[in-house]
Coordinates of N, CA and C in Angstrom, one line a residue:
X23 N -16.6 -50.7 123.6 CA -15.2 -50.1 123.1 C -15.4 -49.8 121.7
X24 N -16.1 -50.6 120.8 CA -16.4 -50.3 119.6 C -17.0 -49.0 119.4
X25 N -18.0 -48.8 120.2 CA -18.7 -47.4 120.2 C -17.4 -46.2 120.5
X26 N -16.8 -46.5 121.5 CA -15.8 -45.5 121.7 C -14.9 -45.3 120.6
X27 N -14.4 -46.3 119.9 CA -13.6 -46.3 118.7 C -14.4 -45.4 117.7
X28 N -15.6 -45.8 117.4 CA -16.3 -44.9 116.4 C -16.4 -43.5 116.9
X29 N -16.7 -43.2 118.1 CA -16.7 -41.8 118.5 C -15.3 -41.1 118.4
X30 N -14.3 -41.9 118.7 CA -13.0 -41.3 118.5 C -12.8 -41.0 117.1
X31 N -13.2 -42.0 116.2 CA -12.9 -41.8 114.7 C -13.8 -40.5 114.2
X32 N -15.0 -40.4 114.8 CA -15.9 -39.2 114.5 C -15.2 -37.9 114.9
X33 N -14.6 -38.0 116.0 CA -14.0 -36.8 116.7 C -12.8 -36.5 115.7
X34 N -12.0 -37.5 115.3 CA -10.8 -37.3 114.5 C -11.2 -36.6 113.2
X35 N -12.2 -37.2 112.6 CA -12.7 -36.7 111.3 C -13.2 -35.2 111.4
X36 N -13.9 -35.0 112.7 CA -14.4 -33.6 112.9 C -13.2 -32.6 113.0
X37 N -12.2 -33.1 113.7 CA -11.1 -32.3 113.9 C -10.3 -31.9 112.6
X38 N -10.3 -32.9 111.6 CA -9.6 -32.7 110.4 C -10.5 -31.8 109.6
X39 N -11.9 -32.0 109.6 CA -12.7 -31.1 108.9 C -12.5 -29.7 109.3
X40 N -12.5 -29.5 110.7 CA -12.4 -28.1 111.3 C -11.0 -27.5 110.9
X41 N -10.0 -28.4 111.0 CA -8.7 -27.7 110.6 C -8.6 -27.5 109.1
X42 N -9.2 -28.2 108.3 CA -9.3 -28.1 106.9 C -10.0 -26.8 106.5
X43 N -11.2 -26.6 107.2 CA -11.9 -25.4 107.0 C -11.3 -24.2 107.5
X44 N -10.6 -24.2 108.6 CA -9.9 -23.1 109.2 C -8.6 -22.7 108.2
X45 N -8.0 -23.7 107.6 CA -6.9 -23.5 106.6 C -7.5 -22.8 105.4
X46 N -8.7 -23.1 105.0 CA -9.3 -22.6 103.8 C -9.6 -21.0 104.1
X47 N -10.2 -20.9 105.3 CA -10.6 -19.5 105.7 C -9.4 -18.6 105.8
X48 N -8.4 -19.2 106.4 CA -7.3 -18.5 106.7 C -6.6 -18.0 105.4
X49 N -6.5 -19.0 104.4 CA -5.9 -18.8 103.1 C -6.6 -17.7 102.4
X50 N -7.9 -17.8 102.3 CA -8.9 -16.7 101.7 C -8.5 -15.4 102.4
X51 N -8.4 -15.3 103.7 CA -8.3 -14.2 104.4 C -6.9 -13.6 104.1
X52 N -5.8 -14.3 104.0 CA -4.6 -13.8 103.7 C -4.7 -13.3 102.3
X53 N -5.4 -13.9 101.4 CA -5.3 -13.5 99.9 C -6.1 -12.1 99.9
X54 N -7.2 -12.1 100.7 CA -7.8 -10.8 100.8 C -7.1 -9.6 101.2
X55 N -6.4 -10.0 102.3 CA -5.5 -8.9 102.9 C -4.5 -8.5 102.1
X56 N -3.9 -9.5 101.3 CA -2.8 -9.2 100.3 C -3.4 -8.3 99.2
X57 N -4.5 -8.7 98.7 CA -5.1 -8.0 97.5 C -5.7 -6.6 98.0
X58 N -6.0 -6.4 99.2 CA -6.5 -5.1 99.5 C -5.5 -4.2 100.2
X59 N -4.3 -4.7 100.4 CA -3.3 -4.0 101.1 C -3.1 -2.5 100.6
X60 N -2.8 -2.3 99.4 CA -2.6 -1.1 98.8 C -3.9 -0.3 99.0
X61 N -5.1 -0.8 98.8 CA -6.3 0.0 99.1 C -6.5 0.4 100.5
X62 N -6.2 -0.5 101.3 CA -6.1 -0.3 102.9 C -5.2 0.8 103.2
X63 N -4.0 0.9 102.6 CA -2.9 1.9 102.9 C -3.4 3.2 102.4
X64 N -3.9 3.2 101.0 CA -4.5 4.4 100.6 C -5.6 5.0 101.4
X65 N -6.6 4.1 101.9 CA -7.6 4.6 102.7 C -7.1 5.3 104.0
X66 N -6.1 4.4 104.6 CA -5.4 5.0 105.9 C -4.9 6.5 105.6
X67 N -4.1 6.6 104.5 CA -3.5 7.9 104.2 C -4.5 9.0 104.0
X68 N -5.8 8.6 103.2 CA -6.6 9.6 102.9 C -7.4 10.0 104.2
X69 N -7.8 9.1 105.0 CA -8.8 9.4 106.2 C -8.1 9.4 107.5
X70 N -7.0 9.0 107.7 CA -6.2 9.0 109.0 C -4.9 9.8 109.0
X71 N -4.1 9.5 108.0 CA -2.7 10.1 108.0 C -2.8 11.6 108.0
X72 N -2.1 12.2 109.1 CA -1.9 13.6 109.1 C -0.5 13.9 109.5
X73 N 0.3 14.5 108.5 CA 1.8 14.8 108.8 C 1.9 15.7 110.1
X74 N 3.1 15.7 110.6 CA 3.4 16.6 111.6 C 3.3 18.0 111.1
X75 N 2.6 18.9 111.9 CA 2.6 20.4 111.5 C 1.2 20.6 110.9
X76 N 0.4 19.5 110.5 CA -0.8 19.7 109.8 C -1.9 19.6 110.9
X77 N -3.1 20.2 110.4 CA -4.3 20.0 111.2 C -5.4 19.5 110.2
X78 N -6.0 18.5 110.7 CA -7.1 18.0 109.9 C -8.2 18.8 109.8
X79 N -8.8 18.9 108.7 CA -10.0 19.8 108.4 C -11.3 19.0 108.9
X80 N -12.2 19.6 109.5 CA -13.5 18.9 109.8 C -14.3 18.6 108.7
X81 N -14.2 19.4 107.6 CA -15.0 19.2 106.5 C -13.9 19.3 105.4
X82 N -14.1 18.4 104.2 CA -13.2 18.5 103.1 C -13.4 19.8 102.3
X83 N -12.4 20.4 101.8 CA -12.4 21.5 100.9 C -11.9 21.0 99.7
X84 N -12.1 21.9 98.6 CA -11.8 21.5 97.3 C -11.0 22.6 96.5
X85 N -10.0 22.0 95.9 CA -9.0 23.1 95.2 C -9.4 22.9 93.6
X86 N -9.6 24.0 92.9 CA -9.8 23.9 91.5 C -8.4 24.2 91.0
X87 N -7.7 23.4 90.1 CA -6.3 23.4 89.8 C -6.1 23.4 88.2
X88 N -5.2 24.2 87.8 CA -4.8 24.2 86.4 C -3.4 23.9 86.2
X89 N -3.1 23.0 85.4 CA -1.7 22.5 85.2 C -1.4 21.4 84.5
X90 N -0.2 21.0 84.1 CA 0.2 19.7 83.5 C -0.2 18.7 84.3
X91 N -1.0 17.7 84.0 CA -1.3 16.5 85.0 C -0.2 15.7 85.2
X92 N 0.9 15.7 84.4 CA 2.0 14.8 84.7 C 3.1 15.6 85.5
X93 N 2.9 16.9 85.9 CA 3.8 17.7 86.6 C 3.6 17.5 88.1
X94 N 4.8 17.7 88.8 CA 4.9 17.7 90.3 C 4.9 19.2 90.8
X95 N 5.1 20.1 90.0 CA 5.3 21.6 90.2 C 5.1 22.4 89.0
X96 N 4.8 23.6 89.3 CA 4.5 24.6 88.3 C 4.2 26.0 88.7
X97 N 3.9 26.8 87.8 CA 3.6 28.2 88.1 C 2.2 28.6 87.6
X98 N 1.4 29.2 88.5 CA 0.2 29.6 88.1 C 0.1 30.9 87.3
X99 N -0.6 30.8 86.1 CA -0.5 32.1 85.2 C -1.9 32.9 85.8
X100 N -1.8 34.2 85.2 CA -2.9 35.2 85.5 C -4.2 34.6 85.1
X101 N -4.2 33.9 83.8 CA -5.4 33.3 83.4 C -5.7 32.0 84.1
X102 N -4.9 31.4 84.8 CA -4.9 30.1 85.2 C -4.7 30.0 86.8
X103 N -5.3 31.0 87.5 CA -5.1 30.9 88.9 C -5.8 29.8 89.5
X104 N -5.3 29.3 90.6 CA -6.0 28.1 91.3 C -6.9 28.8 92.4
X105 N -8.1 28.0 92.6 CA -8.9 28.6 93.5 C -9.4 27.5 94.7
X106 N -10.3 28.0 95.5 CA -10.6 27.1 96.6 C -12.1 27.1 96.9
X107 N -12.8 25.9 96.9 CA -14.2 25.9 97.4 C -14.1 25.5 99.0
X108 N -14.5 26.3 99.9 CA -14.4 25.8 101.2 C -15.7 25.0 101.5
X109 N -16.6 25.0 100.8 CA -17.8 24.1 101.0 C -18.0 23.3 99.6
X110 N -18.5 22.3 99.6 CA -18.8 21.4 98.5 C -19.9 22.2 97.7
X111 N -19.4 22.4 96.4 CA -20.3 23.4 95.6 C -21.4 22.5 94.9
X112 N -21.3 21.3 94.9 CA -22.3 20.4 94.2 C -23.7 20.7 94.8
X113 N -24.0 20.3 96.1 CA -25.2 20.4 96.8 C -25.7 21.8 96.6
X114 N -25.0 23.0 96.4 CA -25.3 24.4 96.3 C -25.7 24.8 95.0
X115 N -25.4 23.8 93.8 CA -25.6 24.1 92.6 C -27.1 24.3 92.1
X116 N -27.1 24.7 90.8 CA -28.4 24.8 90.0 C -28.4 23.9 88.9
X117 N -29.3 23.1 88.5 CA -29.3 22.3 87.3 C -29.5 23.2 86.2
X118 N -28.9 22.9 85.1 CA -29.0 23.7 83.8 C -30.4 23.9 83.4
X119 N -31.3 22.9 83.7 CA -32.7 23.0 83.2 C -33.4 24.1 84.0
X120 N -32.9 24.4 85.3 CA -33.4 25.4 86.2 C -32.7 26.7 86.1
X121 N -31.8 26.9 85.3 CA -31.1 28.2 85.1 C -32.0 29.4 85.1
X122 N -33.1 29.4 84.1 CA -33.9 30.5 84.0 C -34.6 30.8 85.3
X123 N -35.4 29.7 85.8 CA -36.2 30.0 87.0 C -35.5 30.3 88.2
X124 N -34.3 29.6 88.5 CA -33.7 29.8 89.7 C -32.6 30.8 89.9
X125 N -32.1 31.2 88.6 CA -31.0 32.1 88.7 C -31.3 33.5 87.9
X126 N -31.9 33.3 86.6 CA -32.2 34.7 85.9 C -33.4 35.3 86.5
X127 N -34.4 34.5 86.9 CA -35.6 35.0 87.5 C -35.7 34.8 89.0
X128 N -34.5 34.7 89.6 CA -34.6 34.5 91.0 C -35.5 35.4 91.8
X129 N -36.2 34.8 92.8 CA -37.1 35.5 93.6 C -36.4 36.5 94.5
X130 N -35.2 36.4 94.9 CA -34.6 37.3 95.8 C -33.7 38.4 95.0
X131 N -33.1 38.0 94.0 CA -32.2 38.9 93.1 C -31.9 38.4 92.0
X132 N -31.8 39.1 90.8 CA -31.5 38.3 89.6 C -30.0 38.0 89.7
X133 N -29.8 36.7 89.3 CA -28.5 36.0 89.3 C -28.0 35.7 90.7
X134 N -28.9 35.5 91.6 CA -28.8 34.9 92.9 C -29.3 33.6 93.0
X135 N -28.5 32.7 93.3 CA -28.9 31.2 93.3 C -29.6 31.0 94.7
X136 N -30.5 29.9 94.6 CA -31.3 29.7 95.9 C -30.3 29.5 97.1
X137 N -29.1 29.0 96.9 CA -28.2 28.7 97.9 C -27.4 30.0 98.4
X138 N -27.7 31.1 97.8 CA -27.3 32.4 98.2 C -26.0 32.9 97.4
X139 N -25.5 32.1 96.5 CA -24.3 32.6 95.8 C -24.6 33.3 94.6
X140 N -23.7 34.2 94.1 CA -24.0 35.2 93.0 C -23.5 34.5 91.7
X141 N -24.3 34.5 90.6 CA -23.9 33.9 89.3 C -23.4 35.0 88.5
X142 N -22.2 34.9 87.9 CA -21.7 35.8 87.0 C -21.8 35.4 85.7
X143 N -22.5 36.0 84.8 CA -22.9 35.6 83.4 C -21.6 35.6 82.4
X144 N -20.6 36.3 83.0 CA -19.3 36.6 82.2 C -18.3 35.5 82.6
X145 N -18.5 34.6 83.7 CA -17.6 33.8 84.3 C -18.3 32.7 85.1
X146 N -18.7 31.7 84.5 CA -19.6 30.8 85.3 C -19.1 29.3 85.1
X147 N -19.5 28.6 86.1 CA -18.9 27.3 86.3 C -20.0 26.1 86.2
X148 N -19.4 24.9 85.6 CA -20.2 23.8 85.5 C -19.5 22.6 86.2
X149 N -20.3 21.6 86.8 CA -19.7 20.5 87.2 C -20.1 19.3 86.4
X150 N -19.7 18.0 86.7 CA -19.8 16.9 85.8 C -21.2 16.3 85.6
X151 N -22.2 16.6 86.6 CA -23.6 16.3 86.4 C -24.3 17.3 85.6
X152 N -23.9 18.4 85.4 CA -24.8 19.5 84.7 C -25.3 20.4 85.6
X153 N -24.6 20.6 86.7 CA -25.0 21.6 87.8 C -24.2 22.8 87.5
X154 N -24.9 24.0 87.6 CA -24.1 25.2 87.6 C -23.7 25.5 89.0
X155 N -22.3 25.9 89.1 CA -21.7 25.9 90.6 C -21.3 27.3 90.7
X156 N -21.1 27.8 92.0 CA -20.6 28.9 92.3 C -19.1 29.0 92.0
X157 N -18.5 30.0 91.8 CA -17.1 30.1 91.5 C -16.3 29.7 92.8
X158 N -15.2 29.1 92.8 CA -14.2 29.0 93.9 C -13.7 30.4 94.2
X159 N -13.1 30.5 95.5 CA -12.4 31.8 95.9 C -11.1 31.8 95.2
X160 N -10.9 33.0 94.6 CA -9.4 33.2 94.0 C -8.8 34.3 94.7
X161 N -7.4 34.3 94.8 CA -6.5 33.0 94.5 C -6.4 32.2 95.6
X162 N -5.9 31.0 95.4 CA -5.6 30.1 96.4 C -4.3 30.6 97.2
X163 N -4.5 30.9 98.4 CA -3.5 31.6 99.3 C -2.3 30.8 99.4
X164 N -1.2 31.4 99.6 CA 0.0 30.7 100.0 C -0.1 29.9 101.2
X165 N 0.6 28.7 101.2 CA 0.5 27.9 102.4 C 0.9 26.4 101.9
X166 N 0.6 25.5 103.0 CA 0.7 24.1 102.8 C -0.6 23.3 103.0
X167 N -0.9 22.6 102.0 CA -2.4 21.8 102.1 C -2.2 20.4 101.9
X168 N -2.8 19.6 102.7 CA -2.8 18.2 102.6 C -3.8 17.8 101.6
X169 N -3.4 17.3 100.3 CA -4.3 17.1 99.4 C -4.3 15.5 98.9
X170 N -5.3 15.2 98.4 CA -5.5 13.8 97.8 C -6.6 13.8 96.7
X171 N -6.4 12.7 95.9 CA -7.5 12.4 94.9 C -8.3 11.3 95.3
X172 N -8.1 10.9 96.6 CA -9.0 9.7 97.1 C -8.5 8.4 96.5
X173 N -7.4 8.4 95.9 CA -6.8 7.1 95.3 C -5.5 6.7 96.1
X174 N -4.4 6.7 95.5 CA -3.1 6.2 96.1 C -2.3 7.3 96.8
X175 N -2.5 8.7 96.3 CA -1.4 9.5 96.9 C -2.2 10.6 97.8
X176 N -1.7 10.7 99.0 CA -2.2 11.9 99.9 C -0.8 12.6 100.1
X177 N -0.6 13.9 99.9 CA 0.6 14.4 100.0 C 0.4 16.0 100.2
X178 N 1.6 16.7 100.4 CA 1.5 18.1 100.8 C 1.7 18.9 99.5
X179 N 0.8 19.8 99.3 CA 0.9 20.8 98.2 C 1.2 22.2 98.9
X180 N 2.4 22.8 98.3 CA 2.9 24.0 98.8 C 2.7 25.0 97.7
X181 N 2.0 26.2 98.2 CA 1.8 27.4 97.3 C 2.6 28.5 97.9
X182 N 3.6 29.0 97.1 CA 4.4 30.1 97.6 C 3.9 31.5 97.3
X183 N 4.5 32.4 97.8 CA 4.1 33.8 97.5 C 3.9 34.2 96.0
X184 N 4.7 33.6 95.3 CA 4.8 34.0 93.9 C 3.8 33.1 93.1
X185 N 3.0 32.3 93.7 CA 1.9 31.5 93.2 C 2.4 30.1 92.5
X186 N 3.7 29.9 92.8 CA 4.3 28.7 92.3 C 3.6 27.5 93.2
X187 N 3.5 26.4 92.6 CA 2.9 25.2 93.3 C 3.9 23.9 93.2
X188 N 3.9 23.2 94.3 CA 4.8 22.0 94.3 C 4.2 21.0 95.1
X189 N 4.1 19.7 94.7 CA 3.7 18.5 95.4 C 4.9 17.8 96.0
X190 N 4.9 17.2 97.2 CA 6.0 16.6 97.9 C 6.0 15.0 97.2
X191 N 4.9 14.5 96.7 CA 5.0 13.2 96.3 C 3.9 13.2 95.1
X192 N 4.2 12.5 94.0 CA 3.3 12.2 92.9 C 3.1 13.4 92.0
X193 N 2.1 13.4 91.1 CA 1.8 14.4 90.0 C 0.4 14.8 90.3
X194 N 0.2 16.0 89.6 CA -1.2 16.6 89.7 C -2.2 15.7 89.4
X195 N -2.0 14.7 88.5 CA -3.0 13.7 88.1 C -3.2 12.8 89.3
X196 N -2.1 12.4 90.0 CA -2.3 11.6 91.1 C -3.2 12.0 92.4
X197 N -3.3 13.3 92.5 CA -3.9 13.9 93.6 C -5.3 14.5 93.0
X198 N -5.7 14.2 91.8 CA -6.9 14.8 91.1 C -8.0 13.7 91.4
X199 N -9.2 14.1 92.0 CA -10.3 13.2 92.1 C -10.9 13.0 90.8
X200 N -10.7 12.0 90.1 CA -11.3 11.9 88.7 C -12.6 12.0 88.5
X201 N -13.6 11.5 89.4 CA -15.0 11.6 89.3 C -15.5 13.0 89.2
X202 N -14.9 13.9 89.9 CA -15.3 15.4 90.0 C -14.6 16.0 88.8
X203 N -15.5 16.6 87.8 CA -15.1 17.4 86.8 C -15.6 18.8 86.9
X204 N -14.8 19.8 86.5 CA -15.4 21.2 86.6 C -14.7 21.9 85.5
X205 N -15.4 23.0 85.0 CA -14.9 23.9 84.1 C -15.4 25.3 84.3
X206 N -14.6 26.3 83.8 CA -15.0 27.8 83.8 C -15.3 28.0 82.5
X207 N -16.5 28.7 82.3 CA -16.9 29.1 80.9 C -17.1 30.7 80.9
X208 N -16.4 31.3 79.9 CA -16.7 32.7 79.7 C -17.0 33.0 78.3
X209 N -18.1 33.8 78.1 CA -18.5 34.2 76.7 C -17.6 34.9 75.9
X210 N -17.5 34.3 74.6 CA -16.4 34.8 73.7 C -16.9 36.3 73.4
X211 N -15.9 37.2 73.3 CA -16.2 38.6 72.9 C -16.8 38.7 71.5
X212 N -17.7 39.5 71.3 CA -18.1 39.8 70.0 C -19.2 38.9 69.4
X213 N -19.6 38.0 70.3 CA -20.7 37.0 69.9 C -21.9 37.4 70.4
X214 N -22.8 37.9 69.4 CA -24.1 38.5 69.9 C -25.3 37.7 69.6
X215 N -25.1 36.3 69.3 CA -26.2 35.6 69.1 C -27.0 35.3 70.3
X216 N -28.3 35.3 70.3 CA -29.2 35.0 71.4 C -28.7 33.7 72.2
X217 N -28.5 34.0 73.5 CA -28.3 32.9 74.5 C -26.8 32.3 74.2
X218 N -26.1 32.7 73.2 CA -24.8 32.1 73.1 C -23.9 32.5 74.2
X219 N -23.1 31.7 74.8 CA -22.2 31.9 75.9 C -23.0 31.9 77.3
X220 N -24.2 31.5 77.4 CA -24.9 31.4 78.6 C -25.2 29.8 78.9
X221 N -25.7 29.4 80.0 CA -26.0 28.2 80.3 C -27.2 27.7 79.5
X222 N -27.9 28.6 78.8 CA -29.1 28.2 78.0 C -28.5 27.5 76.8
X223 N -27.3 27.8 76.4 CA -26.7 27.1 75.1 C -26.2 25.8 75.4
X224 N -25.9 25.5 76.7 CA -25.3 24.1 77.1 C -26.3 23.1 76.8
X225 N -25.8 21.9 76.4 CA -26.7 20.7 76.1 C -26.7 19.8 77.2
X226 N -27.8 19.6 77.9 CA -28.0 18.8 79.0 C -27.6 17.4 78.7
X227 N -27.8 16.9 77.5 CA -27.4 15.6 77.1 C -26.0 15.3 77.2
X228 N -25.0 16.3 77.3 CA -23.7 16.1 77.4 C -23.3 15.6 78.8
X229 N -24.2 15.5 79.7 CA -24.1 15.1 81.1 C -24.7 13.8 81.5
X230 N -24.2 13.1 82.4 CA -23.0 13.3 83.2 C -21.6 13.0 82.4
X231 N -20.7 13.6 82.8 CA -19.3 13.5 82.4 C -18.5 12.4 83.0
X232 N -18.0 11.6 82.2 CA -17.2 10.3 82.6 C -16.0 10.7 83.6
X233 N -15.7 9.9 84.5 CA -14.5 10.2 85.4 C -13.3 10.3 84.5
X234 N -12.6 11.5 84.7 CA -11.3 11.7 84.1 C -11.5 12.4 82.7
X235 N -12.8 12.5 82.2 CA -13.0 13.1 80.8 C -13.0 14.6 80.8
X236 N -12.9 15.3 79.8 CA -12.9 16.8 79.7 C -14.4 17.2 79.7
X237 N -14.6 18.4 80.2 CA -16.0 18.8 80.3 C -16.4 19.3 78.8
X238 N -17.7 19.3 78.5 CA -18.2 19.5 77.2 C -18.1 21.2 76.8
X239 N -17.8 21.4 75.7 CA -17.8 22.8 75.2 C -19.2 23.3 75.1
X240 N -19.3 24.7 75.3 CA -20.6 25.3 75.2 C -20.5 26.5 74.2
X241 N -21.4 26.4 73.1 CA -21.3 27.3 72.1 C -21.2 28.8 72.5
X242 N -20.3 29.5 71.9 CA -20.1 31.0 72.3 C -19.3 31.1 73.5
X243 N -18.6 30.2 73.9 CA -17.8 30.2 75.2 C -16.5 29.7 75.1
X244 N -15.5 30.4 75.9 CA -14.2 29.9 76.0 C -14.2 29.1 77.3
X245 N -13.5 27.9 77.3 CA -13.6 27.0 78.4 C -12.3 26.7 78.9
X246 N -12.1 26.5 80.3 CA -10.9 26.1 80.9 C -11.5 24.9 81.8
X247 N -10.7 23.7 81.6 CA -11.1 22.5 82.5 C -10.1 22.6 83.6
X248 N -10.6 22.4 84.9 CA -9.9 22.4 86.1 C -9.9 21.0 86.8
X249 N -8.8 20.5 87.2 CA -8.7 19.3 88.1 C -9.2 19.7 89.5
X250 N -9.8 18.8 90.1 CA -10.5 19.0 91.4 C -9.6 18.2 92.5
X251 N -9.0 18.8 93.5 CA -8.2 18.1 94.6 C -9.1 18.2 95.8
X252 N -9.0 17.2 96.7 CA -9.5 17.2 97.9 C -8.6 17.8 99.0
X253 N -9.0 18.6 99.8 CA -8.0 19.2 100.9 C -8.6 18.7 102.1
X254 N -7.7 17.9 102.8 CA -8.1 17.2 104.0 C -7.4 17.8 105.3
X255 N -6.4 18.7 104.9 CA -5.6 19.3 106.1 C -4.9 20.5 105.6
X256 N -4.6 21.3 106.7 CA -3.8 22.5 106.4 C -2.7 22.5 107.4
X257 N -1.5 23.2 107.1 CA -0.6 23.5 108.0 C -0.7 24.9 108.7

């Protein structure tokens, strides 16, 4: 009987330990779920959520946008049209250090990048790691785009016939993917110094650019910084 009592006591203590452990695990789980709720919802909206009338794209596309980051709507100017990369321009880019070899002295055609796109010395693009990119397609055609910055907001961007843009939710900053930085460089008129206004003048030490920071200036160039928006669906 004493042995039975001891076994019963051991069982009771074991049950208490299991219950205590389960309580701790459950408490931790609830805490984690609560802490990650916003992130989980954001992930759902970015990767799963597709509003009625939209079709999910098989591959993400990228909008180059100019505008007040705090605005939810605006008008594109002639100098500040929005563009679209239907493919990720990063992997197709050329490092600044390889500009002469891979673009100027290209084996196929001068100013032809290895990926096949044409470099325009009067209108060229850089991304945050110091890669020379192909230009996006201009202009961004009218329509409805499902856009996100990969953070909290995934929403509809409407481009009308007049080039006006409007977000259903949030601001331009909210749908900007901060780690992706991009800028367009155009040589300043009348500057005849050697290499000024070309990628040869850019300083590789200025890269990489921190998320959300402006792109570096290049001597002899006028620069326009563009926000990058992910396009995950179209109406």
